[in-house]
PDB file of C-alpha atoms in Angstrom:
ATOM      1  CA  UNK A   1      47.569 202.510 127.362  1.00 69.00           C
ATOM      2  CA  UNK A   2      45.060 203.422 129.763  1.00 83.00           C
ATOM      3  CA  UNK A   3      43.324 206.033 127.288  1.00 89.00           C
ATOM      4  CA  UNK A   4      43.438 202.623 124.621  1.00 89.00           C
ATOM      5  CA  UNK A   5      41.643 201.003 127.518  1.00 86.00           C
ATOM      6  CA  UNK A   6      39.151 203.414 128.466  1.00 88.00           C
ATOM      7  CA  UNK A   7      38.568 204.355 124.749  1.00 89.00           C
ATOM      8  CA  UNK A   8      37.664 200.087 124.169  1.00 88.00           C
ATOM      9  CA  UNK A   9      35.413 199.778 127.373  1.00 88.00           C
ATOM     10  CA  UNK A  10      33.258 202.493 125.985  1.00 89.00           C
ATOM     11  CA  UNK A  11      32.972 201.419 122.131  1.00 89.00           C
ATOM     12  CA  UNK A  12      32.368 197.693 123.420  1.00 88.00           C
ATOM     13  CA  UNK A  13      29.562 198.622 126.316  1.00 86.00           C
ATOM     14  CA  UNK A  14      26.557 197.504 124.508  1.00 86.00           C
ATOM     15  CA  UNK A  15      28.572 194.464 123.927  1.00 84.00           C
ATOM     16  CA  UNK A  16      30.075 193.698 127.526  1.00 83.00           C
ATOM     17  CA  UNK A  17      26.608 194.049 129.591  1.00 80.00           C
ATOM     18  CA  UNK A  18      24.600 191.110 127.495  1.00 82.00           C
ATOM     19  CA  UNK A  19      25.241 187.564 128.896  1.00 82.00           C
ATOM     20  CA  UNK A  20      28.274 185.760 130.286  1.00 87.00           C
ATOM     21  CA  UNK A  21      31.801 185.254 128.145  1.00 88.00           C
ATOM     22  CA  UNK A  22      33.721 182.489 128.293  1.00 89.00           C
ATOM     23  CA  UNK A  23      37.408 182.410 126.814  1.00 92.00           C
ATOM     24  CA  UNK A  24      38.825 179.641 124.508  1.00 92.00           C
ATOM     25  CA  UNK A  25      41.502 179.550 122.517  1.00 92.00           C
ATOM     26  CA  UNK A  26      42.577 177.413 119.793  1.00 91.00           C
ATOM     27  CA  UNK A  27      46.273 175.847 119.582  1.00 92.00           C
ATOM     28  CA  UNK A  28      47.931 173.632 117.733  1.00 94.00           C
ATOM     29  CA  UNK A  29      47.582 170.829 119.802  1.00 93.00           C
ATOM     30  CA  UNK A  30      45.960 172.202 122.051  1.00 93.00           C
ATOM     31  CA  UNK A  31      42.185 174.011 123.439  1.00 93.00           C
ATOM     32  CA  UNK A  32      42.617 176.622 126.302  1.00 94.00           C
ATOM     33  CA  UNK A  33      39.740 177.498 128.405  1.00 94.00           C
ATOM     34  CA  UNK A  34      40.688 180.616 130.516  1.00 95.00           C
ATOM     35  CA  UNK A  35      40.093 181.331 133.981  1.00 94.00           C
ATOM     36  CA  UNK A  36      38.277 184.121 135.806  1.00 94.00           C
ATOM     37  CA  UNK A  37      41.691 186.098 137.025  1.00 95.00           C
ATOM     38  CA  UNK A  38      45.491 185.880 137.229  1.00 94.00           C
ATOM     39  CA  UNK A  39      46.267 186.139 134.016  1.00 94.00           C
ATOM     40  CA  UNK A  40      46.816 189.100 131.763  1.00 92.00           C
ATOM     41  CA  UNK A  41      44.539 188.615 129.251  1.00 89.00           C
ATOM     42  CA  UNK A  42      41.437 187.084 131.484  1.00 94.00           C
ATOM     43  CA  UNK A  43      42.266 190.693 134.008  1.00 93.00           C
ATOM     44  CA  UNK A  44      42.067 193.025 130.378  1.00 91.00           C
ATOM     45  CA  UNK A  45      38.640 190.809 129.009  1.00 90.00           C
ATOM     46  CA  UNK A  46      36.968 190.759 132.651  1.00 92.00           C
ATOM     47  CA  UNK A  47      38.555 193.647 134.761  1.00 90.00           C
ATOM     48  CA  UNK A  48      39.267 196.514 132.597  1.00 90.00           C
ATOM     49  CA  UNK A  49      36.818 195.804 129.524  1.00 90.00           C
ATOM     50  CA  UNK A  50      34.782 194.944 131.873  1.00 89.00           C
ATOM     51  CA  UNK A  51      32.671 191.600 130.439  1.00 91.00           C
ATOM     52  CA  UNK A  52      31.104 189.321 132.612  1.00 91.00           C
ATOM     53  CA  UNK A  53      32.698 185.886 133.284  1.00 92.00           C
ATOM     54  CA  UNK A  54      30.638 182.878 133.353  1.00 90.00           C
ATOM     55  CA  UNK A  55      29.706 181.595 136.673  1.00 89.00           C
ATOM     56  CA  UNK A  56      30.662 178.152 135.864  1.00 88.00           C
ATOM     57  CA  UNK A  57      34.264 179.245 134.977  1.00 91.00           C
ATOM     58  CA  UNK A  58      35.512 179.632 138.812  1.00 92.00           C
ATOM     59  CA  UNK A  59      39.391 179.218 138.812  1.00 92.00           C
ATOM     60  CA  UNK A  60      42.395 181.330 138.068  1.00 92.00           C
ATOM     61  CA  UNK A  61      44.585 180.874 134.988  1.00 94.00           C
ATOM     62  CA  UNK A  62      43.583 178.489 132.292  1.00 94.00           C
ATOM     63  CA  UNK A  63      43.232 174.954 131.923  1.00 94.00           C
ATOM     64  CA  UNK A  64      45.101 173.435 128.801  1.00 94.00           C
ATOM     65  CA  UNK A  65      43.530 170.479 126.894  1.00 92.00           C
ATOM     66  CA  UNK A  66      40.344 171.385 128.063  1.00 92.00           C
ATOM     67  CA  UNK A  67      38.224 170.354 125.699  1.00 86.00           C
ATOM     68  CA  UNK A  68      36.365 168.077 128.062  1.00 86.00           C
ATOM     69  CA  UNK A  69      35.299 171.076 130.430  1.00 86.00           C
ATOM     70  CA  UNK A  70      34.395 172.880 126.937  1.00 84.00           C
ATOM     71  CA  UNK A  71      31.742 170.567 125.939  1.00 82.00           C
ATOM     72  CA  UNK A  72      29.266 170.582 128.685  1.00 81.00           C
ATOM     73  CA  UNK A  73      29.556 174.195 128.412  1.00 77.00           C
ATOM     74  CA  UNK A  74      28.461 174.157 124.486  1.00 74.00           C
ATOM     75  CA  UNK A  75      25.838 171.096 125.260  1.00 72.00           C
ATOM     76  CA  UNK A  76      23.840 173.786 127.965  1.00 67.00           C
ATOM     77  CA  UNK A  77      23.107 176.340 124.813  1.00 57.00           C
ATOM     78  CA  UNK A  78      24.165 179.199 126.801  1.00 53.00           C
ATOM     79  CA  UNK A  79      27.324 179.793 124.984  1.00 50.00           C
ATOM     80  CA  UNK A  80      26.821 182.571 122.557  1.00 51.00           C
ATOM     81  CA  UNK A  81      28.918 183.233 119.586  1.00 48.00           C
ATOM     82  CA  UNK A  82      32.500 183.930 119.836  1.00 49.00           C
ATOM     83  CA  UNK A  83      33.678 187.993 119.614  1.00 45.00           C
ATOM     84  CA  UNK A  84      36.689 186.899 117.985  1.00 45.00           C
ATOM     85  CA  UNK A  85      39.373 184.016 117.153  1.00 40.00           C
ATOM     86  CA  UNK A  86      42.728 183.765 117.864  1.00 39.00           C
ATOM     87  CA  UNK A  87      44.431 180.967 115.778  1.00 34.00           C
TER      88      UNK A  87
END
């Protein structure tokens, strides 16, 4: 898995160094905003592929129903568009 990894990281460089990244994901019934660590997908996004996590996101995990913390984020302009969806 670690030669997936590596392979990724290098294919998605150009990619990982412009701006900040944010993770949401869309539920039914529910918005996720991810954390910065301690989870498994936010430690493969920011650790091993190696994007750069928002500043304003600054706690672990992810925060369910979050659509309220989601907006001011999208109201700024700074959120760029999404790499990918996950319905």
């Amino acid at each position: 898995m670690i030669m997936v990894e590596q392979d990724a990281r290098k294919k998605l460089a150009s990619v990982t160094k412009q701006g900040k990244w944010v993770i949401i994901r869309l539920l039914p019934n529910n918005c996720r905003l991810y954390g910065n660590s301690e989870h498994t997908f936010t430690e493969l996004f920011y650790d091993r592929l190696q994007f750069q996590c928002d500043e304003r996101i600054t706690y672990p995990i992810y925060k369910n129903n979050a659509l309220e913390h989601i907006i001011p984020i999208l109201e700024n302009g700074t959120l760029g568009a999404p790499l990918g969806v996950n319905i």
